[in-house]
mmCIF file of C-alpha atoms and ligand atoms in Angstrom:
data_model
loop_
_atom_site.group_PDB
_atom_site.id
_atom_site.type_symbol
_atom_site.label_atom_id
_atom_site.label_comp_id
_atom_site.label_asym_id
_atom_site.label_seq_id
_atom_site.Cartn_x
_atom_site.Cartn_y
_atom_site.Cartn_z
ATOM 1 C CA MET U 1269 -59.897 -126.761 -15.034
ATOM 2 C CA THR U 1270 -63.603 -126.941 -15.958
ATOM 3 C CA SER U 1271 -64.314 -125.768 -19.510
ATOM 4 C CA VAL U 1272 -67.038 -123.178 -20.215
ATOM 5 C CA SER U 1273 -69.142 -125.723 -22.141
ATOM 6 C CA SER U 1274 -68.959 -128.301 -19.340
ATOM 7 C CA GLN U 1275 -69.904 -125.580 -16.823
ATOM 8 C CA LEU U 1276 -72.963 -124.807 -18.923
ATOM 9 C CA GLN U 1277 -73.943 -128.464 -19.023
ATOM 10 C CA LYS U 1278 -72.936 -129.124 -15.391
ATOM 11 C CA PRO U 1279 -73.628 -125.860 -13.554
ATOM 12 C CA LEU U 1280 -72.916 -127.376 -10.110
ATOM 13 C CA SER U 1281 -69.653 -129.020 -11.087
ATOM 14 C CA GLY U 1282 -67.196 -128.708 -8.156
ATOM 15 C CA LYS U 1283 -69.976 -128.229 -5.604
ATOM 16 C CA VAL U 1284 -70.870 -130.720 -2.865
ATOM 17 C CA ALA U 1285 -74.471 -131.322 -1.811
ATOM 18 C CA VAL U 1286 -75.736 -133.085 1.303
ATOM 19 C CA VAL U 1287 -79.324 -134.285 0.894
ATOM 20 C CA THR U 1288 -80.952 -135.656 4.035
ATOM 21 C CA GLY U 1289 -83.503 -138.435 3.662
ATOM 22 C CA SER U 1290 -82.276 -139.238 0.152
ATOM 23 C CA THR U 1291 -82.713 -143.014 0.185
ATOM 24 C CA SER U 1292 -86.314 -142.656 -1.004
ATOM 25 C CA GLY U 1293 -88.908 -140.408 -2.632
ATOM 26 C CA ILE U 1294 -88.254 -136.694 -3.081
ATOM 27 C CA GLY U 1295 -84.778 -136.761 -1.483
ATOM 28 C CA LEU U 1296 -83.474 -139.433 -3.839
ATOM 29 C CA GLY U 1297 -84.890 -137.511 -6.808
ATOM 30 C CA LEU U 1298 -83.244 -134.290 -5.606
ATOM 31 C CA ALA U 1299 -79.876 -135.998 -5.019
ATOM 32 C CA ARG U 1300 -80.026 -137.357 -8.579
ATOM 33 C CA ALA U 1301 -80.983 -133.910 -9.969
ATOM 34 C CA LEU U 1302 -78.052 -132.268 -8.146
ATOM 35 C CA ALA U 1303 -75.672 -135.009 -9.338
ATOM 36 C CA GLU U 1304 -76.920 -134.625 -12.907
ATOM 37 C CA ALA U 1305 -76.069 -130.918 -12.578
ATOM 38 C CA GLY U 1306 -72.510 -131.931 -11.616
ATOM 39 C CA ALA U 1307 -72.537 -131.816 -7.793
ATOM 40 C CA ASP U 1308 -70.888 -134.504 -5.699
ATOM 41 C CA VAL U 1309 -73.508 -135.799 -3.290
ATOM 42 C CA MET U 1310 -73.737 -137.160 0.239
ATOM 43 C CA LEU U 1311 -76.768 -139.417 0.501
ATOM 44 C CA ASN U 1312 -78.483 -140.008 3.826
ATOM 45 C CA GLY U 1313 -81.455 -141.907 5.153
ATOM 46 C CA PHE U 1314 -82.616 -145.317 6.241
ATOM 47 C CA GLY U 1315 -83.219 -148.459 4.225
ATOM 48 C CA ASP U 1316 -81.792 -151.722 3.043
ATOM 49 C CA ALA U 1317 -77.971 -151.459 2.846
ATOM 50 C CA ASP U 1318 -77.712 -153.210 -0.546
ATOM 51 C CA GLY U 1319 -80.444 -151.015 -2.011
ATOM 52 C CA ILE U 1320 -78.737 -147.848 -0.774
ATOM 53 C CA GLU U 1321 -75.380 -148.984 -2.172
ATOM 54 C CA CYS U 1322 -77.063 -149.654 -5.546
ATOM 55 C CA GLU U 1323 -78.526 -146.124 -5.608
ATOM 56 C CA ARG U 1324 -75.143 -144.614 -4.582
ATOM 57 C CA ALA U 1325 -73.236 -146.515 -7.276
ATOM 58 C CA ALA U 1326 -75.934 -145.749 -9.887
ATOM 59 C CA ILE U 1327 -75.500 -141.998 -9.238
ATOM 60 C CA GLU U 1328 -71.712 -142.240 -9.736
ATOM 61 C CA ASP U 1329 -72.163 -144.284 -12.929
ATOM 62 C CA ALA U 1330 -74.922 -142.162 -14.436
ATOM 63 C CA PHE U 1331 -73.519 -138.708 -13.701
ATOM 64 C CA GLY U 1332 -69.740 -139.116 -13.266
ATOM 65 C CA VAL U 1333 -69.737 -137.496 -9.806
ATOM 66 C CA ARG U 1334 -68.642 -138.781 -6.404
ATOM 67 C CA ALA U 1335 -71.446 -140.079 -4.201
ATOM 68 C CA ARG U 1336 -71.087 -141.038 -0.551
ATOM 69 C CA TYR U 1337 -73.576 -142.230 2.041
ATOM 70 C CA SER U 1338 -74.037 -141.220 5.677
ATOM 71 C CA ALA U 1339 -76.306 -143.272 7.926
ATOM 72 C CA ALA U 1340 -76.748 -140.301 10.308
ATOM 73 C CA ASP U 1341 -80.021 -140.405 12.223
ATOM 74 C CA MET U 1342 -81.704 -136.988 11.921
ATOM 75 C CA THR U 1343 -82.926 -137.250 15.520
ATOM 76 C CA LYS U 1344 -79.278 -137.179 16.728
ATOM 77 C CA PRO U 1345 -77.489 -133.789 16.671
ATOM 78 C CA ASP U 1346 -74.005 -135.340 17.020
ATOM 79 C CA GLU U 1347 -74.621 -137.667 14.041
ATOM 80 C CA ILE U 1348 -75.884 -134.699 11.987
ATOM 81 C CA ALA U 1349 -72.704 -132.723 12.722
ATOM 82 C CA ALA U 1350 -70.626 -135.796 11.852
ATOM 83 C CA MET U 1351 -72.450 -136.141 8.493
ATOM 84 C CA VAL U 1352 -71.606 -132.542 7.551
ATOM 85 C CA GLY U 1353 -68.029 -133.159 8.757
ATOM 86 C CA ALA U 1354 -67.827 -136.303 6.601
ATOM 87 C CA ALA U 1355 -68.959 -134.368 3.508
ATOM 88 C CA GLU U 1356 -66.249 -131.787 4.175
ATOM 89 C CA ALA U 1357 -63.577 -134.429 4.876
ATOM 90 C CA GLU U 1358 -64.449 -136.945 2.135
ATOM 91 C CA LEU U 1359 -65.836 -134.674 -0.600
ATOM 92 C CA GLY U 1360 -64.052 -131.422 0.292
ATOM 93 C CA ALA U 1361 -66.992 -129.193 1.267
ATOM 94 C CA CYS U 1362 -70.627 -128.894 2.171
ATOM 95 C CA ASP U 1363 -71.829 -126.225 -0.252
ATOM 96 C CA ILE U 1364 -75.466 -127.202 -0.560
ATOM 97 C CA VAL U 1365 -77.676 -128.672 2.148
ATOM 98 C CA VAL U 1366 -81.103 -129.980 1.246
ATOM 99 C CA ASN U 1367 -83.032 -130.659 4.450
ATOM 100 C CA ASN U 1368 -85.496 -133.202 3.177
ATOM 101 C CA ALA U 1369 -85.753 -136.042 5.732
ATOM 102 C CA GLY U 1370 -89.257 -136.203 7.087
ATOM 103 C CA ILE U 1371 -91.914 -138.441 8.567
ATOM 104 C CA GLN U 1372 -95.662 -138.104 9.058
ATOM 105 C CA PHE U 1373 -98.203 -139.312 11.598
ATOM 106 C CA VAL U 1374 -101.909 -138.525 11.662
ATOM 107 C CA ALA U 1375 -104.084 -138.408 14.824
ATOM 108 C CA PRO U 1376 -106.282 -135.949 16.742
ATOM 109 C CA VAL U 1377 -104.310 -133.730 19.157
ATOM 110 C CA GLU U 1378 -105.614 -135.406 22.309
ATOM 111 C CA GLU U 1379 -104.652 -138.850 20.998
ATOM 112 C CA PHE U 1380 -101.332 -137.835 19.426
ATOM 113 C CA PRO U 1381 -98.595 -140.114 20.870
ATOM 114 C CA GLU U 1382 -95.782 -138.204 22.634
ATOM 115 C CA ALA U 1383 -93.094 -140.246 20.909
ATOM 116 C CA LYS U 1384 -94.526 -139.403 17.449
ATOM 117 C CA TRP U 1385 -94.649 -135.693 18.327
ATOM 118 C CA GLU U 1386 -91.002 -135.746 19.497
ATOM 119 C CA ALA U 1387 -89.800 -137.717 16.461
ATOM 120 C CA ILE U 1388 -91.608 -135.522 13.912
ATOM 121 C CA VAL U 1389 -90.341 -132.302 15.498
ATOM 122 C CA ALA U 1390 -86.792 -133.723 15.691
ATOM 123 C CA ILE U 1391 -86.608 -135.033 12.113
ATOM 124 C CA ASN U 1392 -88.800 -132.493 10.278
ATOM 125 C CA LEU U 1393 -87.634 -129.357 12.148
ATOM 126 C CA SER U 1394 -84.681 -129.625 14.549
ATOM 127 C CA ALA U 1395 -82.489 -131.529 12.050
ATOM 128 C CA SER U 1396 -82.660 -128.498 9.711
ATOM 129 C CA PHE U 1397 -81.267 -126.317 12.496
ATOM 130 C CA TYR U 1398 -78.441 -128.762 13.247
ATOM 131 C CA THR U 1399 -77.361 -129.169 9.591
ATOM 132 C CA ALA U 1400 -77.345 -125.388 9.089
ATOM 133 C CA ARG U 1401 -75.415 -124.851 12.312
ATOM 134 C CA ALA U 1402 -72.762 -127.343 11.181
ATOM 135 C CA ALA U 1403 -72.564 -126.261 7.529
ATOM 136 C CA LEU U 1404 -72.677 -122.442 7.738
ATOM 137 C CA PRO U 1405 -69.082 -121.841 8.933
ATOM 138 C CA GLY U 1406 -67.664 -123.650 5.858
ATOM 139 C CA MET U 1407 -70.139 -121.888 3.548
ATOM 140 C CA ARG U 1408 -69.037 -118.508 4.902
ATOM 141 C CA THR U 1409 -65.353 -119.416 4.448
ATOM 142 C CA ARG U 1410 -65.894 -120.538 0.832
ATOM 143 C CA GLY U 1411 -68.271 -117.667 -0.105
ATOM 144 C CA TYR U 1412 -71.045 -119.893 -1.436
ATOM 145 C CA GLY U 1413 -73.837 -121.710 0.323
ATOM 146 C CA ARG U 1414 -77.350 -122.878 -0.418
ATOM 147 C CA ILE U 1415 -79.660 -124.247 2.265
ATOM 148 C CA VAL U 1416 -82.888 -125.594 0.815
ATOM 149 C CA ASN U 1417 -85.464 -126.782 3.316
ATOM 150 C CA ILE U 1418 -88.132 -129.090 1.966
ATOM 151 C CA ALA U 1419 -91.065 -127.837 4.014
ATOM 152 C CA SER U 1420 -94.590 -128.387 2.684
ATOM 153 C CA ALA U 1421 -97.815 -126.596 1.835
ATOM 154 C CA HIS U 1422 -98.385 -127.589 5.472
ATOM 155 C CA GLY U 1423 -95.657 -125.068 6.350
ATOM 156 C CA LEU U 1424 -98.088 -122.354 5.239
ATOM 157 C CA VAL U 1425 -101.556 -123.725 5.946
ATOM 158 C CA ALA U 1426 -102.921 -126.389 8.280
ATOM 159 C CA SER U 1427 -105.010 -129.546 8.036
ATOM 160 C CA PRO U 1428 -106.613 -131.370 10.959
ATOM 161 C CA PHE U 1429 -104.912 -134.399 12.564
ATOM 162 C CA LYS U 1430 -101.405 -133.341 11.520
ATOM 163 C CA ALA U 1431 -100.450 -131.334 14.636
ATOM 164 C CA ALA U 1432 -96.783 -132.304 14.770
ATOM 165 C CA TYR U 1433 -96.210 -132.186 11.002
ATOM 166 C CA VAL U 1434 -97.916 -128.795 10.537
ATOM 167 C CA ALA U 1435 -96.148 -127.328 13.596
ATOM 168 C CA ALA U 1436 -92.755 -128.649 12.456
ATOM 169 C CA LYS U 1437 -93.201 -127.442 8.856
ATOM 170 C CA HIS U 1438 -94.361 -123.959 10.026
ATOM 171 C CA GLY U 1439 -91.232 -124.011 12.233
ATOM 172 C CA VAL U 1440 -89.070 -124.804 9.199
ATOM 173 C CA VAL U 1441 -90.481 -121.762 7.398
ATOM 174 C CA GLY U 1442 -89.627 -119.602 10.436
ATOM 175 C CA LEU U 1443 -86.117 -121.062 10.703
ATOM 176 C CA THR U 1444 -85.646 -120.393 6.973
ATOM 177 C CA LYS U 1445 -86.459 -116.711 7.459
ATOM 178 C CA VAL U 1446 -84.000 -116.364 10.356
ATOM 179 C CA ILE U 1447 -81.141 -118.063 8.484
ATOM 180 C CA GLY U 1448 -81.973 -115.988 5.393
ATOM 181 C CA LEU U 1449 -81.649 -112.796 7.461
ATOM 182 C CA GLU U 1450 -78.494 -113.905 9.307
ATOM 183 C CA THR U 1451 -76.712 -114.722 6.037
ATOM 184 C CA ALA U 1452 -78.170 -111.891 3.938
ATOM 185 C CA GLU U 1453 -74.972 -109.837 3.938
ATOM 186 C CA ASP U 1454 -72.755 -112.827 3.259
ATOM 187 C CA ASP U 1455 -71.647 -113.152 -0.285
ATOM 188 C CA ASN U 1456 -73.737 -115.757 -2.071
ATOM 189 C CA ILE U 1457 -75.316 -117.663 0.818
ATOM 190 C CA THR U 1458 -79.076 -118.206 0.751
ATOM 191 C CA CYS U 1459 -81.627 -120.203 2.691
ATOM 192 C CA ASN U 1460 -85.081 -120.978 1.317
ATOM 193 C CA ALA U 1461 -87.971 -123.314 1.964
ATOM 194 C CA ILE U 1462 -89.785 -125.178 -0.779
ATOM 195 C CA CYS U 1463 -93.410 -125.940 0.078
ATOM 196 C CA PRO U 1464 -94.691 -128.772 -2.113
ATOM 197 C CA GLY U 1465 -98.251 -129.974 -2.324
ATOM 198 C CA TYR U 1466 -98.776 -133.727 -2.587
ATOM 199 C CA VAL U 1467 -96.061 -135.741 -4.303
ATOM 200 C CA ARG U 1468 -96.667 -139.451 -4.909
ATOM 201 C CA THR U 1469 -93.915 -140.998 -2.736
ATOM 202 C CA PRO U 1470 -93.865 -143.859 -0.177
ATOM 203 C CA LEU U 1471 -94.865 -141.297 2.519
ATOM 204 C CA VAL U 1472 -98.062 -140.448 0.598
ATOM 205 C CA GLU U 1473 -98.735 -144.050 -0.524
ATOM 206 C CA GLY U 1474 -99.031 -144.857 3.211
ATOM 207 C CA GLN U 1475 -101.583 -142.062 3.680
ATOM 208 C CA ILE U 1476 -103.604 -143.220 0.636
ATOM 209 C CA ALA U 1477 -103.792 -146.774 2.003
ATOM 210 C CA ASP U 1478 -104.710 -145.567 5.540
ATOM 211 C CA GLN U 1479 -107.436 -143.212 4.287
ATOM 212 C CA ALA U 1480 -108.902 -145.872 1.971
ATOM 213 C CA LYS U 1481 -109.275 -148.162 4.979
ATOM 214 C CA ALA U 1482 -110.596 -145.404 7.279
ATOM 215 C CA HIS U 1483 -113.222 -144.128 4.791
ATOM 216 C CA ASN U 1484 -113.992 -147.498 3.145
ATOM 217 C CA MET U 1485 -113.129 -145.989 -0.245
ATOM 218 C CA SER U 1486 -111.059 -147.192 -3.191
ATOM 219 C CA GLU U 1487 -107.533 -145.756 -3.462
ATOM 220 C CA ASP U 1488 -108.571 -143.844 -6.628
ATOM 221 C CA GLU U 1489 -111.477 -142.248 -4.737
ATOM 222 C CA VAL U 1490 -109.140 -141.310 -1.869
ATOM 223 C CA ILE U 1491 -106.690 -139.679 -4.283
ATOM 224 C CA ARG U 1492 -109.446 -137.660 -5.993
ATOM 225 C CA GLU U 1493 -111.701 -136.811 -3.065
ATOM 226 C CA VAL U 1494 -109.371 -136.718 -0.041
ATOM 227 C CA ILE U 1495 -105.704 -136.322 -0.957
ATOM 228 C CA LEU U 1496 -106.021 -133.972 -3.924
ATOM 229 C CA ALA U 1497 -109.154 -132.215 -2.601
ATOM 230 C CA SER U 1498 -107.053 -129.251 -1.448
ATOM 231 C CA GLN U 1499 -104.844 -129.162 -4.564
ATOM 232 C CA PRO U 1500 -106.699 -127.107 -7.219
ATOM 233 C CA ASN U 1501 -104.808 -128.512 -10.219
ATOM 234 C CA LYS U 1502 -105.846 -132.050 -9.131
ATOM 235 C CA ARG U 1503 -102.549 -133.715 -9.898
ATOM 236 C CA PHE U 1504 -99.537 -134.774 -7.861
ATOM 237 C CA VAL U 1505 -96.448 -132.554 -7.972
ATOM 238 C CA ASP U 1506 -93.675 -134.237 -9.949
ATOM 239 C CA ILE U 1507 -90.344 -134.736 -8.154
ATOM 240 C CA ALA U 1508 -88.601 -133.379 -11.282
ATOM 241 C CA GLU U 1509 -90.477 -130.083 -10.815
ATOM 242 C CA ILE U 1510 -89.059 -129.770 -7.286
ATOM 243 C CA GLY U 1511 -85.609 -130.717 -8.616
ATOM 244 C CA ALA U 1512 -85.751 -127.917 -11.190
ATOM 245 C CA LEU U 1513 -86.601 -125.401 -8.440
ATOM 246 C CA VAL U 1514 -83.732 -126.636 -6.236
ATOM 247 C CA LEU U 1515 -81.283 -126.266 -9.150
ATOM 248 C CA MET U 1516 -82.547 -122.753 -9.820
ATOM 249 C CA LEU U 1517 -82.061 -121.778 -6.152
ATOM 250 C CA CYS U 1518 -78.532 -123.248 -6.231
ATOM 251 C CA SER U 1519 -77.589 -121.277 -9.363
ATOM 252 C CA ASN U 1520 -76.272 -117.718 -9.406
ATOM 253 C CA ALA U 1521 -79.706 -116.631 -10.651
ATOM 254 C CA GLY U 1522 -80.998 -117.629 -7.214
ATOM 255 C CA GLN U 1523 -78.629 -115.328 -5.347
ATOM 256 C CA SER U 1524 -81.241 -112.743 -4.339
ATOM 257 C CA ILE U 1525 -83.909 -115.246 -3.325
ATOM 258 C CA THR U 1526 -83.487 -115.822 0.391
ATOM 259 C CA GLY U 1527 -85.660 -116.331 3.445
ATOM 260 C CA ALA U 1528 -88.502 -117.270 1.116
ATOM 261 C CA ALA U 1529 -91.120 -120.005 1.359
ATOM 262 C CA LEU U 1530 -91.864 -121.046 -2.202
ATOM 263 C CA PRO U 1531 -95.071 -123.017 -2.825
ATOM 264 C CA ILE U 1532 -95.054 -125.635 -5.581
ATOM 265 C CA ASP U 1533 -98.538 -126.919 -4.952
ATOM 266 C CA GLY U 1534 -100.880 -126.456 -7.934
ATOM 267 C CA GLY U 1535 -102.536 -123.486 -6.216
ATOM 268 C CA TRP U 1536 -103.246 -125.057 -2.788
ATOM 269 C CA VAL U 1537 -102.158 -122.075 -0.640
ATOM 270 C CA ALA U 1538 -103.724 -119.564 -3.068
ATOM 271 C CA ARG U 1539 -107.150 -120.435 -1.647
HETATM 272 P P1 LIG J 2696 -90.221 -140.677 2.001
HETATM 273 O O1 LIG J 2696 -90.854 -141.413 3.121
HETATM 274 O O2 LIG J 2696 -90.281 -141.269 0.615
HETATM 275 O O3 LIG J 2696 -88.696 -140.364 2.325
HETATM 276 C C1 LIG J 2696 -88.299 -139.907 3.590
HETATM 277 C C2 LIG J 2696 -86.802 -140.024 3.718
HETATM 278 O O4 LIG J 2696 -86.427 -139.595 5.031
HETATM 279 C C3 LIG J 2696 -86.290 -141.462 3.568
HETATM 280 O O5 LIG J 2696 -85.057 -141.462 2.891
HETATM 281 C C4 LIG J 2696 -86.071 -141.898 5.027
HETATM 282 O O6 LIG J 2696 -85.111 -142.926 5.190
HETATM 283 C C5 LIG J 2696 -85.585 -140.577 5.612
HETATM 284 N N1 LIG J 2696 -85.667 -140.553 7.069
HETATM 285 C C6 LIG J 2696 -86.733 -140.783 7.869
HETATM 286 N N2 LIG J 2696 -86.373 -140.699 9.161
HETATM 287 C C7 LIG J 2696 -85.043 -140.390 9.181
HETATM 288 C C8 LIG J 2696 -84.097 -140.176 10.214
HETATM 289 N N3 LIG J 2696 -84.416 -140.243 11.511
HETATM 290 N N4 LIG J 2696 -82.822 -139.902 9.856
HETATM 291 C C9 LIG J 2696 -82.454 -139.843 8.557
HETATM 292 N N5 LIG J 2696 -83.314 -140.043 7.534
HETATM 293 C C10 LIG J 2696 -84.595 -140.310 7.858
HETATM 294 O O7 LIG J 2696 -90.900 -139.221 2.029
HETATM 295 P P2 LIG J 2696 -91.079 -138.092 0.906
HETATM 296 O O8 LIG J 2696 -92.503 -138.027 0.551
HETATM 297 O O9 LIG J 2696 -90.057 -138.214 -0.167
HETATM 298 O O10 LIG J 2696 -90.793 -136.790 1.794
HETATM 299 C C11 LIG J 2696 -89.570 -136.095 1.791
HETATM 300 C C12 LIG J 2696 -89.794 -134.725 2.389
HETATM 301 O O11 LIG J 2696 -90.728 -133.991 1.612
HETATM 302 C C13 LIG J 2696 -90.347 -134.752 3.811
HETATM 303 O O12 LIG J 2696 -89.747 -133.741 4.594
HETATM 304 C C14 LIG J 2696 -91.817 -134.452 3.614
HETATM 305 O O13 LIG J 2696 -92.407 -133.884 4.740
HETATM 306 C C15 LIG J 2696 -91.744 -133.484 2.448
HETATM 307 N N6 LIG J 2696 -92.976 -133.379 1.687
HETATM 308 C C16 LIG J 2696 -93.520 -134.464 1.092
HETATM 309 C C17 LIG J 2696 -94.695 -134.320 0.388
HETATM 310 C C18 LIG J 2696 -95.351 -135.475 -0.299
HETATM 311 O O14 LIG J 2696 -96.498 -135.320 -0.741
HETATM 312 N N7 LIG J 2696 -94.699 -136.616 -0.447
HETATM 313 C C19 LIG J 2696 -95.304 -133.062 0.285
HETATM 314 C C20 LIG J 2696 -94.722 -131.980 0.903
HETATM 315 C C21 LIG J 2696 -93.541 -132.143 1.611
#
């Protein structure tokens, strides 16, 4: 039995979290934050097998939880259902789902490649529907569930050249509202979207390099004048700040927050 003091230190002890796209960037940081809070975690995402195994083992060593890895491709509904099933079979439940996997591509609408549109909508939007669809029955049975969708400031406002990303992230905010309403009368199940501004991850490093080339600017100039132009506080959001918000939503104090889209963007969408 978990003691009161260990519950205070490890508020998510006994819970199981699936974090999609957790082999890199924000997802890896969120998986580590959930594990530090005591949750067993199912990692997911692409990357070098040895590197992923290192991250998985490091989480078990650092936080004393169980960590597993699913290679499910977020464009494949059957693999998504199997990942949720594996969390339930191997770790005993799927209490928390963080829909974080995402990709970006930038081009004007009339030049936007069909395959990029389809992939962005599948990974950034449809995957969140398929995880929720697979995980909700178990959440209802156990009387606890937290679905946290990592949307974006681009789920609330638009920028040019990001048609698929902005459409998918607005879709995630809409899906969040529907799931929030459908689970509102269930005891202790919530669904929320977090809408970060820019976070310095491999996804953004790619954009910095591309923009520097396109505008013939230094990377520092791109960060100041292009990337952070829309972010009033002029600094990147820290992954730890997003982690703290996820933990709050997963706690009992988060029980009445549902169907919400929560900006964490230094004032971007306040404009
Ligand atoms: P990242 O590129 O560092 O990580 C993306 C993760 O998604 C990786 O683990 C990758 O393997 C995984 N992934 C990609 N395609 C996949 C697929 N088909 N199946 C399974 N996994 C797949 O990106 P990041 O910056 O950490 O972004 C994470 C999320 O946060 C994304 O949804 C992104 O849109 C969102 N976001 C990022 C920022 C930012 O500034 N970095 C801002 C707002 C929102």
